[in-house]
PDB file of C-alpha atoms and ligand atoms in Angstrom:
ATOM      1  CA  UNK Y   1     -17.926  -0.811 -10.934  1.00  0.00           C
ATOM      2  CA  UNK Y   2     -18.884  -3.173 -14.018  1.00  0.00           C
ATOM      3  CA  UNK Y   3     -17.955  -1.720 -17.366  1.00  0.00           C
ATOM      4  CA  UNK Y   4     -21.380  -1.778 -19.539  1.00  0.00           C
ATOM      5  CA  UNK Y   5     -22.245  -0.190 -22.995  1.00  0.00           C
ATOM      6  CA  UNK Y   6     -19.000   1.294 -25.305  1.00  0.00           C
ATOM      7  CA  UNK Y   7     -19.440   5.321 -24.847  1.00  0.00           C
ATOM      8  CA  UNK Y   8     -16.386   6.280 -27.183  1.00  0.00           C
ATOM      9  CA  UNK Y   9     -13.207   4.321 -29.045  1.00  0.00           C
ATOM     10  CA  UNK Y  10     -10.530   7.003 -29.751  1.00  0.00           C
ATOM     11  CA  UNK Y  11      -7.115   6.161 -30.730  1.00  0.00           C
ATOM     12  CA  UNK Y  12      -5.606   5.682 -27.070  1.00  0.00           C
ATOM     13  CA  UNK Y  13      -8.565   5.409 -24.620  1.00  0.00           C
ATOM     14  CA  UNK Y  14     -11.906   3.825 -24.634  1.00  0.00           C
ATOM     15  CA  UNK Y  15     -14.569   4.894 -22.500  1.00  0.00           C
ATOM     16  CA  UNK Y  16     -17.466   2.553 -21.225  1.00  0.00           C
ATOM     17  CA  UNK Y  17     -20.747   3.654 -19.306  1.00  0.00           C
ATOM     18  CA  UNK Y  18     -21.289   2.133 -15.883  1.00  0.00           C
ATOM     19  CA  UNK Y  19     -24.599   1.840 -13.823  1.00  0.00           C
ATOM     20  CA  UNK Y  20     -24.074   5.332 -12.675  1.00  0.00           C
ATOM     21  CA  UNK Y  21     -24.665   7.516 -15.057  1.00  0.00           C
ATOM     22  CA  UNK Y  22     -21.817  10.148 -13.930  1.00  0.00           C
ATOM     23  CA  UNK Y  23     -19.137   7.861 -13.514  1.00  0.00           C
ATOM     24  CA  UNK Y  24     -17.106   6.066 -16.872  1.00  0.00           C
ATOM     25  CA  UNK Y  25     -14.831   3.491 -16.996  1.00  0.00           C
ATOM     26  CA  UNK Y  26     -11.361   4.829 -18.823  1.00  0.00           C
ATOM     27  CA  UNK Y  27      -9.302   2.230 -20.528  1.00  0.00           C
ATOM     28  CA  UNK Y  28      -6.089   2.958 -21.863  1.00  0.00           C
ATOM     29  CA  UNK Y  29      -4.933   0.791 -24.716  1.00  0.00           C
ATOM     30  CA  UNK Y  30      -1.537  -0.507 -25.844  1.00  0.00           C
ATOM     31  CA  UNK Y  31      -1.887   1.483 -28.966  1.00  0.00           C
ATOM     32  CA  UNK Y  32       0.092   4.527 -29.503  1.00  0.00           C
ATOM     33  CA  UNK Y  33      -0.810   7.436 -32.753  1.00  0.00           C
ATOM     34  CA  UNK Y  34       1.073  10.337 -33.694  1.00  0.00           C
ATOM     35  CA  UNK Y  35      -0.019  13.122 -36.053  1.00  0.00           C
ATOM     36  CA  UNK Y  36      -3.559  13.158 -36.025  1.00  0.00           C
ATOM     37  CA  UNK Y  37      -3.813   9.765 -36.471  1.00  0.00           C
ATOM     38  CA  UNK Y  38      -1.655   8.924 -40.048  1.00  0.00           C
ATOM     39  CA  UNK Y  39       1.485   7.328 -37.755  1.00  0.00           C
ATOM     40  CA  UNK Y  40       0.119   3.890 -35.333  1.00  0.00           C
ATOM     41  CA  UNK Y  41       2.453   1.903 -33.018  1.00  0.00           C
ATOM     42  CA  UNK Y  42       1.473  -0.298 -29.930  1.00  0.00           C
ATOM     43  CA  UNK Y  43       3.821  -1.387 -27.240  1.00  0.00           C
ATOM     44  CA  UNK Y  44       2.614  -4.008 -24.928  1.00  0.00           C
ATOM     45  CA  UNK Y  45       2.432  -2.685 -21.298  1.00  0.00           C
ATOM     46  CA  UNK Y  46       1.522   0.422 -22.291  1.00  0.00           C
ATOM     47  CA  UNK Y  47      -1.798   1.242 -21.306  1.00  0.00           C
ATOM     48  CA  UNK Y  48      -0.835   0.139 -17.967  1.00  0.00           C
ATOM     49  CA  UNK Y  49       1.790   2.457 -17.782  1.00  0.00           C
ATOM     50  CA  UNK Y  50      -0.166   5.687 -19.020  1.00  0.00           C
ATOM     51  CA  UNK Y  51      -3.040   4.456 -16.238  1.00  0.00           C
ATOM     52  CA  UNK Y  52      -0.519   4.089 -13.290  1.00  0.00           C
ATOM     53  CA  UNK Y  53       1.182   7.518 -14.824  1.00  0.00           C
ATOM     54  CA  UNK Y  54      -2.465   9.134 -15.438  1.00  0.00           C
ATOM     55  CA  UNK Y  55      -3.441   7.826 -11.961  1.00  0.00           C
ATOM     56  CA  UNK Y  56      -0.597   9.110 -10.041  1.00  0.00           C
ATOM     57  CA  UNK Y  57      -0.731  12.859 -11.376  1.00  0.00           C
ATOM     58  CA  UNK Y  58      -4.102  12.791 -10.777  1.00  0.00           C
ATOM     59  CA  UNK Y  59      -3.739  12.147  -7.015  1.00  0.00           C
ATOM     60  CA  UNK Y  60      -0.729  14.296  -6.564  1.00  0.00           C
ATOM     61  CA  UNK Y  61      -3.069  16.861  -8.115  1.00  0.00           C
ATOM     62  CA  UNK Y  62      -6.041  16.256  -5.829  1.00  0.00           C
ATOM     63  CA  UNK Y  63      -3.551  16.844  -3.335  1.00  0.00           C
ATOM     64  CA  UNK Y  64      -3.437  20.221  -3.892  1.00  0.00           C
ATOM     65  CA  UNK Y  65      -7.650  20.958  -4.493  1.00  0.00           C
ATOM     66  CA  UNK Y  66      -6.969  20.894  -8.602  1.00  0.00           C
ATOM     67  CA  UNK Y  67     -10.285  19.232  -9.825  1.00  0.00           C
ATOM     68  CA  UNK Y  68     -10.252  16.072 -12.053  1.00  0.00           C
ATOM     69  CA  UNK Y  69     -12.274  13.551 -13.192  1.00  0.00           C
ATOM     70  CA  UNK Y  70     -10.379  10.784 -11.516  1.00  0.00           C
ATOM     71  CA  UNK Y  71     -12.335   8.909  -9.199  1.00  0.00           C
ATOM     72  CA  UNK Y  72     -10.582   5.539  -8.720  1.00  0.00           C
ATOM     73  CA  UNK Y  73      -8.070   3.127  -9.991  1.00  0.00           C
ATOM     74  CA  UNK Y  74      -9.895  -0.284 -11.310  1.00  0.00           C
ATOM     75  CA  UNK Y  75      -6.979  -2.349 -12.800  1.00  0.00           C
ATOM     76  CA  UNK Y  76      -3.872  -1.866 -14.156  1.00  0.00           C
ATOM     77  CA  UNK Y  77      -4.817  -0.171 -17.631  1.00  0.00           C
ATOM     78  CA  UNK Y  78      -8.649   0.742 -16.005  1.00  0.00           C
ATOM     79  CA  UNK Y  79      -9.766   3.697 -14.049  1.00  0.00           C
ATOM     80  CA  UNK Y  80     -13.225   5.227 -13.089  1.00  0.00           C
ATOM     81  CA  UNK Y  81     -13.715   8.381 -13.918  1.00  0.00           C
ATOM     82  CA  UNK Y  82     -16.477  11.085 -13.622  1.00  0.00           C
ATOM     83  CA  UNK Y  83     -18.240  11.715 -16.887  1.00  0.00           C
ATOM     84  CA  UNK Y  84     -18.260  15.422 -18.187  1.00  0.00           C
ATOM     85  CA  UNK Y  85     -19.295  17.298 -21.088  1.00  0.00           C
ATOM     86  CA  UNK Y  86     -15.984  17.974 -22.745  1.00  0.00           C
ATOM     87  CA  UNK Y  87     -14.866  21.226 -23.578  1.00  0.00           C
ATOM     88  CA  UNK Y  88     -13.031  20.878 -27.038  1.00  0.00           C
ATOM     89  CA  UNK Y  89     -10.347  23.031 -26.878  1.00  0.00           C
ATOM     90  CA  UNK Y  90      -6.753  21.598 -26.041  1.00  0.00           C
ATOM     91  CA  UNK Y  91      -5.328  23.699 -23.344  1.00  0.00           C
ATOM     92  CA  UNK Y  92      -1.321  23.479 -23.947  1.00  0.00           C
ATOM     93  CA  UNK Y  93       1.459  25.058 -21.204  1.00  0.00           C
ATOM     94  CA  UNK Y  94       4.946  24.996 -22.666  1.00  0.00           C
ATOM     95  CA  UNK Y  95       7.634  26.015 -20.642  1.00  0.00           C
ATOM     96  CA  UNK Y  96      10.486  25.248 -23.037  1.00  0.00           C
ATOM     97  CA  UNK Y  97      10.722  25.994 -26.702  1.00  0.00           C
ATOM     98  CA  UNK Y  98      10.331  22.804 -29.412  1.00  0.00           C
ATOM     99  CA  UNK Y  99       8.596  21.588 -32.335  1.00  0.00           C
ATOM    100  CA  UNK Y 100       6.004  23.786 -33.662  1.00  0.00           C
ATOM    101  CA  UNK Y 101       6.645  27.232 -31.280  1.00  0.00           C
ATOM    102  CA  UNK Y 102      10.387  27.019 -31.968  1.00  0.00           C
ATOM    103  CA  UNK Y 103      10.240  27.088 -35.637  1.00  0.00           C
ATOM    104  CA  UNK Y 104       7.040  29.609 -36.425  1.00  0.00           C
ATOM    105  CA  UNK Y 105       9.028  31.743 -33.589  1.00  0.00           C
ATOM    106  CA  UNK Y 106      12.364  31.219 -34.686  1.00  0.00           C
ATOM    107  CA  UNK Y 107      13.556  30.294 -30.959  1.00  0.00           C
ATOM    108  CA  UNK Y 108      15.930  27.739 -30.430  1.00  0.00           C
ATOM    109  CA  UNK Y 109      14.778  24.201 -29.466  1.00  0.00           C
ATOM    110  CA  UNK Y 110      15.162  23.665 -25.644  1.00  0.00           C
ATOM    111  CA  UNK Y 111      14.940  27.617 -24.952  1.00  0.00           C
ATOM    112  CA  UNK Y 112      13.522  27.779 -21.474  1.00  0.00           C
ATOM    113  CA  UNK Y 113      11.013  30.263 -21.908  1.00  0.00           C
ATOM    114  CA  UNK Y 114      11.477  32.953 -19.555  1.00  0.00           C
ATOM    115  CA  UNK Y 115       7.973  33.175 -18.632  1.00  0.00           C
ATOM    116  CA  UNK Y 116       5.706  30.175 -19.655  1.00  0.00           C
ATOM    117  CA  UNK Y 117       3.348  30.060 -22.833  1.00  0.00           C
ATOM    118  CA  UNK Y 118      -0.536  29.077 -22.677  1.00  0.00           C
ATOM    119  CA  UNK Y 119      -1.828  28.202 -26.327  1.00  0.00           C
ATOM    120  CA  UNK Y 120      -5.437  26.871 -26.791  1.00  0.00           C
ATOM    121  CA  UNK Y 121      -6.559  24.705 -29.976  1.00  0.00           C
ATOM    122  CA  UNK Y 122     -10.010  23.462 -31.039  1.00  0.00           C
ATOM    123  CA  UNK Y 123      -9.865  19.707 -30.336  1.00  0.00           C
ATOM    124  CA  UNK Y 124     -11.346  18.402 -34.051  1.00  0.00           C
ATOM    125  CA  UNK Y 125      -9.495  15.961 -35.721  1.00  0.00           C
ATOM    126  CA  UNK Y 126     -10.917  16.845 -39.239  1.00  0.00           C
ATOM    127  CA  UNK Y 127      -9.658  20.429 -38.827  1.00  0.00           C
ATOM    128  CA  UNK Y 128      -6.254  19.316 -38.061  1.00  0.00           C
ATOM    129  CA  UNK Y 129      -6.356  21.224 -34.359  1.00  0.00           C
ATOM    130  CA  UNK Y 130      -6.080  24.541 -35.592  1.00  0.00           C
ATOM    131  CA  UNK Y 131      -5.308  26.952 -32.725  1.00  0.00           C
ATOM    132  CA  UNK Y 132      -7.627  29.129 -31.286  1.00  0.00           C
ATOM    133  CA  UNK Y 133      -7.757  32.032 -28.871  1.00  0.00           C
ATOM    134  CA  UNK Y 134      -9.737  32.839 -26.005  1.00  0.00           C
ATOM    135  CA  UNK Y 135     -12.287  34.664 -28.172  1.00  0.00           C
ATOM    136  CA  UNK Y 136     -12.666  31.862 -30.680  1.00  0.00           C
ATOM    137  CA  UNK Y 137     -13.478  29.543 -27.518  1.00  0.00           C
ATOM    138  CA  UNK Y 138     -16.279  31.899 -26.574  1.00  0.00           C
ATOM    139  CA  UNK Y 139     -17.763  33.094 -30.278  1.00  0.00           C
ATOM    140  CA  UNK Y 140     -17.770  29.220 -31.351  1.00  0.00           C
ATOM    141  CA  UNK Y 141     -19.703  28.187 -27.817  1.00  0.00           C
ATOM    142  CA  UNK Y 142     -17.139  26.208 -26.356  1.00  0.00           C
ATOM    143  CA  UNK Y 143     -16.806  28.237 -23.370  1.00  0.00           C
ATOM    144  CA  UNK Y 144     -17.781  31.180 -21.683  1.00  0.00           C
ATOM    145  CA  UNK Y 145     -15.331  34.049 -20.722  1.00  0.00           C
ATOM    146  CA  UNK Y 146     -15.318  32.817 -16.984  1.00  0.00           C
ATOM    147  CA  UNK Y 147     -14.876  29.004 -17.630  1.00  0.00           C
ATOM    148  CA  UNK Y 148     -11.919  30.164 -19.537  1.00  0.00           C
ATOM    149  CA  UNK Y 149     -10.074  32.198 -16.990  1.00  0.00           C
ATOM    150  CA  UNK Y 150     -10.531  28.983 -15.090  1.00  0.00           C
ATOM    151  CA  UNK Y 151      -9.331  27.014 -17.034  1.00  0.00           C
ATOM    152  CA  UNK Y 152      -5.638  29.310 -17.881  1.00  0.00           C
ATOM    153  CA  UNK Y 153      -6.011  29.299 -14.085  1.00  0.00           C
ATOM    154  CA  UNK Y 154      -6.007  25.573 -13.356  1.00  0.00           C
ATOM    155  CA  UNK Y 155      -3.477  25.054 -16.139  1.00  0.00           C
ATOM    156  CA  UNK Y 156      -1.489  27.433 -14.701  1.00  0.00           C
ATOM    157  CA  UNK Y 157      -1.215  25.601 -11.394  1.00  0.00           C
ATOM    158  CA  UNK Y 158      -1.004  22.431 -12.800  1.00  0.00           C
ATOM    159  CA  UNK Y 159       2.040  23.851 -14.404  1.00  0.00           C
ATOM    160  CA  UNK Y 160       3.406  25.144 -11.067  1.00  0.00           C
ATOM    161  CA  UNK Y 161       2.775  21.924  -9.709  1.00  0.00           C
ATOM    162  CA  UNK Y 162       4.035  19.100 -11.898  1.00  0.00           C
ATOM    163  CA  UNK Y 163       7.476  21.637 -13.126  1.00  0.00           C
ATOM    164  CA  UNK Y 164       8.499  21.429  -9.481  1.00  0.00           C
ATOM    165  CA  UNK Y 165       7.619  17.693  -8.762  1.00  0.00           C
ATOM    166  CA  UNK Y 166       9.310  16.410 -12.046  1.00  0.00           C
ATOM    167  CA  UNK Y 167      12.426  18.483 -11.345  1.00  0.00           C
ATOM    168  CA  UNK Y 168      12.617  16.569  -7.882  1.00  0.00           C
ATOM    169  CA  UNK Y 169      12.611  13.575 -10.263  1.00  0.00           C
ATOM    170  CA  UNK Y 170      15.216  15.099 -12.304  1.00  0.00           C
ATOM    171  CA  UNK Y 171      12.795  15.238 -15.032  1.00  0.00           C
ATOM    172  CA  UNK Y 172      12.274  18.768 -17.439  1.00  0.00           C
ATOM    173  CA  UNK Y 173       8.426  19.612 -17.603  1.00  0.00           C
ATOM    174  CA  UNK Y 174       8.798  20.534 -21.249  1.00  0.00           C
ATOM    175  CA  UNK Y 175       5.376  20.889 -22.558  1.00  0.00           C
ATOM    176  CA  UNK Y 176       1.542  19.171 -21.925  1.00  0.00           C
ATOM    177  CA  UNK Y 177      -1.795  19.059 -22.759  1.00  0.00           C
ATOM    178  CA  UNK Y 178      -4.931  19.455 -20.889  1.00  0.00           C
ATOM    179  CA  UNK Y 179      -8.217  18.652 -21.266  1.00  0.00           C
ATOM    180  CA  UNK Y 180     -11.414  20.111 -19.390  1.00  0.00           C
ATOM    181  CA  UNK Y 181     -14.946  19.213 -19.367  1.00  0.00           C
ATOM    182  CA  UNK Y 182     -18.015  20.013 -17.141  1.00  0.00           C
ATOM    183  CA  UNK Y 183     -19.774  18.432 -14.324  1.00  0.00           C
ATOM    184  CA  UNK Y 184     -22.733  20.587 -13.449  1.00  0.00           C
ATOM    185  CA  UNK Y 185     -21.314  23.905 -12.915  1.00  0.00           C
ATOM    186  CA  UNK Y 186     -17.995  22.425 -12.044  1.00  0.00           C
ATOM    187  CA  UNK Y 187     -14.895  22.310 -14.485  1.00  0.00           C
ATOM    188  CA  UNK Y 188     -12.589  19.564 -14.048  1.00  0.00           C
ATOM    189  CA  UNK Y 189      -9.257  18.055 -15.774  1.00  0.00           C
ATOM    190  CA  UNK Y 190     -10.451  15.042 -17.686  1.00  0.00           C
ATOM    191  CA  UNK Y 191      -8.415  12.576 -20.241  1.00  0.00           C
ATOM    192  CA  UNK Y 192      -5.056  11.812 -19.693  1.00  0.00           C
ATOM    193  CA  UNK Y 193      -2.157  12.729 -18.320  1.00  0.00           C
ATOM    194  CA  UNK Y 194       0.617  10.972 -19.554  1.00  0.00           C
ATOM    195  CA  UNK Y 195       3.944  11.243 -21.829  1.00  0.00           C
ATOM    196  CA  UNK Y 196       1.740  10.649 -24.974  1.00  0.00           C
ATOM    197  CA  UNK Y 197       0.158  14.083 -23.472  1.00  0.00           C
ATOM    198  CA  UNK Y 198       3.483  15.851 -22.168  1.00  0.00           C
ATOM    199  CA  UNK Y 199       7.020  15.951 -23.037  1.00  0.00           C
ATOM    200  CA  UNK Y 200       9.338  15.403 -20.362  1.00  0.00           C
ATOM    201  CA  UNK Y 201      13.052  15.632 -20.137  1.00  0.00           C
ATOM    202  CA  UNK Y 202      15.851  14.021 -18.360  1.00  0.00           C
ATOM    203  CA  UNK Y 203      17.516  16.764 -16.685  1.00  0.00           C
ATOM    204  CA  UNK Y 204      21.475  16.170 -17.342  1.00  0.00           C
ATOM    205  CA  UNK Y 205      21.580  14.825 -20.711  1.00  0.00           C
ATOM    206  CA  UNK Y 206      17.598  16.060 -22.343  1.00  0.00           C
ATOM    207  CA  UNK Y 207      17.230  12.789 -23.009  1.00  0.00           C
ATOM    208  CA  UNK Y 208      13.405  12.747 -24.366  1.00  0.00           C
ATOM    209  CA  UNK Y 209      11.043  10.333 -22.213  1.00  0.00           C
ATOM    210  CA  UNK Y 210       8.243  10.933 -23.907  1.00  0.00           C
ATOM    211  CA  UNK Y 211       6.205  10.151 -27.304  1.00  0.00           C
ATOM    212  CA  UNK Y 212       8.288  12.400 -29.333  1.00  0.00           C
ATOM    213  CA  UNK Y 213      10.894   9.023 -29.552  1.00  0.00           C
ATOM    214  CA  UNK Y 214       8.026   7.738 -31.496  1.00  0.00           C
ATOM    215  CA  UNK Y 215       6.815  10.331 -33.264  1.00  0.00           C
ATOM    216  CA  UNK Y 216      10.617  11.206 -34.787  1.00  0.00           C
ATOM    217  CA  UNK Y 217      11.253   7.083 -34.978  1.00  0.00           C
ATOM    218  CA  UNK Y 218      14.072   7.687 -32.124  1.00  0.00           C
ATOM    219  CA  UNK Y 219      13.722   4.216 -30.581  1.00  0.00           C
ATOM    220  CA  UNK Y 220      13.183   2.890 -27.328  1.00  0.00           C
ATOM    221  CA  UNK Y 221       9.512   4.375 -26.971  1.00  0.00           C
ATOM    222  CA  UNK Y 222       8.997   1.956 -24.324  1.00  0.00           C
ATOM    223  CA  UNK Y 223      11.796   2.019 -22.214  1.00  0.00           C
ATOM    224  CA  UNK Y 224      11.563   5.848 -21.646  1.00  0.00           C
ATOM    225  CA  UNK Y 225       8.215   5.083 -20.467  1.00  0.00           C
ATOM    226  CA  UNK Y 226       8.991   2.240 -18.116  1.00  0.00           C
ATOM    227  CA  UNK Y 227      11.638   4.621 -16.486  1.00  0.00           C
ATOM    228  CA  UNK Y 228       9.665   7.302 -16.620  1.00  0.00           C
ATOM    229  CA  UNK Y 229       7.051   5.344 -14.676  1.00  0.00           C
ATOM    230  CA  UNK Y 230       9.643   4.049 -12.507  1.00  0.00           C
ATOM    231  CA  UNK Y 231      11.556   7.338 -12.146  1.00  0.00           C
ATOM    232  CA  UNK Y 232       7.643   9.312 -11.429  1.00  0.00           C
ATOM    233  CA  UNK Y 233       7.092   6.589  -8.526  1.00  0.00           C
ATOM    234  CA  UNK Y 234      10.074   6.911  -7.297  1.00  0.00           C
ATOM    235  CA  UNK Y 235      11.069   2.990  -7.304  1.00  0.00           C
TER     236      UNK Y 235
HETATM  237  N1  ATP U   1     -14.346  12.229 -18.141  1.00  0.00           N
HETATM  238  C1  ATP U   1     -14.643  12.211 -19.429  1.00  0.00           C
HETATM  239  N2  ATP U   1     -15.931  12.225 -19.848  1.00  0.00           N
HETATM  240  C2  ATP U   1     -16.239  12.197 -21.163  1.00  0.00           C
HETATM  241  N3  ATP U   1     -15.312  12.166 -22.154  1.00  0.00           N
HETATM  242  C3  ATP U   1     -14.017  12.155 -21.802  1.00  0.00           C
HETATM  243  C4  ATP U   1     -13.605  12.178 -20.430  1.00  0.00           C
HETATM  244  N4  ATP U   1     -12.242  12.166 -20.391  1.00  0.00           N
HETATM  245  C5  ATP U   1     -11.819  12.138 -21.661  1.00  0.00           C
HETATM  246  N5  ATP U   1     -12.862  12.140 -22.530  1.00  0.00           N
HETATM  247  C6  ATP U   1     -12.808  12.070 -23.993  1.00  0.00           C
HETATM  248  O1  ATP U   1     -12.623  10.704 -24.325  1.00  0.00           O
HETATM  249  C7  ATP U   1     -11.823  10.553 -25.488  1.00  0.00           C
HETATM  250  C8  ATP U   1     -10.604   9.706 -25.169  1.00  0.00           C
HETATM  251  O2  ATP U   1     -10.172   9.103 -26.319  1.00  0.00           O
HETATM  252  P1  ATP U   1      -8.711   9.204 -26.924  1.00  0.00           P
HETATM  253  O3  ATP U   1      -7.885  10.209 -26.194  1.00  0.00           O
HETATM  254  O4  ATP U   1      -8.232   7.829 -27.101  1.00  0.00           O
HETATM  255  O5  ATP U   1      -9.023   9.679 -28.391  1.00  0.00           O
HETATM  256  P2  ATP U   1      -9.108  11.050 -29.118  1.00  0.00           P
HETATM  257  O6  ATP U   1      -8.947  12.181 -28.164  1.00  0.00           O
HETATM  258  O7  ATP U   1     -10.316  10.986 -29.975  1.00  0.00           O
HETATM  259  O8  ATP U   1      -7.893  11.028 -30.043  1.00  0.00           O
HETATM  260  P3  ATP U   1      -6.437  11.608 -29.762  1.00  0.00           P
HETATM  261  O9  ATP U   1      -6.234  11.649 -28.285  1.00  0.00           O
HETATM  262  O10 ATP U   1      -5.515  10.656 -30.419  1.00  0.00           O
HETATM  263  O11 ATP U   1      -6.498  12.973 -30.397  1.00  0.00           O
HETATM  264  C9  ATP U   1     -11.443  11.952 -25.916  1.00  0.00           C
HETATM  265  O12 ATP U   1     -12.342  12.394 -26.910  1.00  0.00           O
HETATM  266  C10 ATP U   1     -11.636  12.779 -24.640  1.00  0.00           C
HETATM  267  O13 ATP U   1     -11.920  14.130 -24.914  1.00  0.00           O
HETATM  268 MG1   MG U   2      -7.147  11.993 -26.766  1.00  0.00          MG
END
């Protein structure tokens, strides 16, 4: 499917329109931000990695009747993808205690939570994120009461799903980020998933493979995510 008029430029992904009007092409660029934009990087490779990364969850997840917008891979940083209405809330599952939740709950980083943690903020850069609850989703239109039991639902299970496939990687599901839109009446999974979107563990040493190396200017940013890509495909 040819890519034709720019839809959106954000600061990892571009999204084209196509001659079907429900399907988008998704690029994923080289270029890699951390908070809310202030910190840039780029790595070359990387879009390809996020897309084969992105790609592969997306499958996996298929596999198991989770809805996403992932329709096909187009080339090694492209995929088509079906367009929704995006819901703009950030739906975040954290099964282990860092950043943020450790220090405003005083919990030691790398606590495994014994039971895991669904937060929800309102995707808008301008706002810096702020966090939201279920009730703010529904009094500020984003979503109705239904759409968001579906959605702690789906997250849920995509939770269940990736925690146990990663550990067979030897990999710590630490944290990630979802993002849902609408298709009709359906919800899906849309965006990304990838480690700018998740942190992920080695499971020995805790060894971060993920974009917190370049958020904290720990080094190696892209050779966590070649082995994490490598590690995720089991090469
Ligand atoms: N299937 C889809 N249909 C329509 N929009 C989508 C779809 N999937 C993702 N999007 C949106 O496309 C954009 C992808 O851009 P990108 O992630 O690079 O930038 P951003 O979200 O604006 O910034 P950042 O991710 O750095 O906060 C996001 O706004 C995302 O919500
Ligand atoms: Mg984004």
């Amino acid at each position: 499917m040819e890519k034709k008029d720019l839809l959106y430029e954000g600061k990892a992904k571009i999204l084209y329109l196509t001659e079907d009007q429900d399907m988008l092409v998704q690029v994923f660029k080289d270029d890699l931000t951390a908070f809310n934009g202030t910190k840039k990087g780029r790595f070359q490779g990387k879009g390809g990695i996020c897309n084969a990364l992105s790609t592969f969850f997306f499958e996996y997840l298929e596999n198991y009747h989770v809805p996403t917008h992932f329709q096909k891979s187009l080339s090694e940083n492209e995929m088509l993808v079906r367009r929704l209405e995006m819901i703009p809330v950030e739906v975040v599952v954290r099964n282990i205690a860092t950043a943020t939740l450790a220090k405003t709950y005083n919990l030691e980083e790398g606590k495994v939570l014994p039971y895991p943690i669904i937060e929800f903020f309102l995707k808008d850069d301008r706002l810096g994120d702020p966090m939201i609850n279920e009730h703010h989703a529904y009094a500020l239109g984003h979503a109705t009461p239904e759409e968001m039991r579906m959605i702690t639902r789906v997250a849920s299970k995509v939770n269940a799903i990736l925690k146990a496939f990663l550990d067979r990687r030897g990999l710590l599901l630490v944290d990630f980020k979802l993002e849902f839109g609408k298709s009709g009446k359906d919800i899906l999974i849309g965006d990304e998933i990838t480690p700018d979107t998740c942190r992920i563990w080695d499971k020995k040493t805790n060894k971060k493979m993920d974009k917190d190396r370049f958020r904290y200017d720990m080094g190696g940013v892209d050779k966590v995510y070649k082995e994490l890509l490598d590690r995720v495909l089991n090469q």
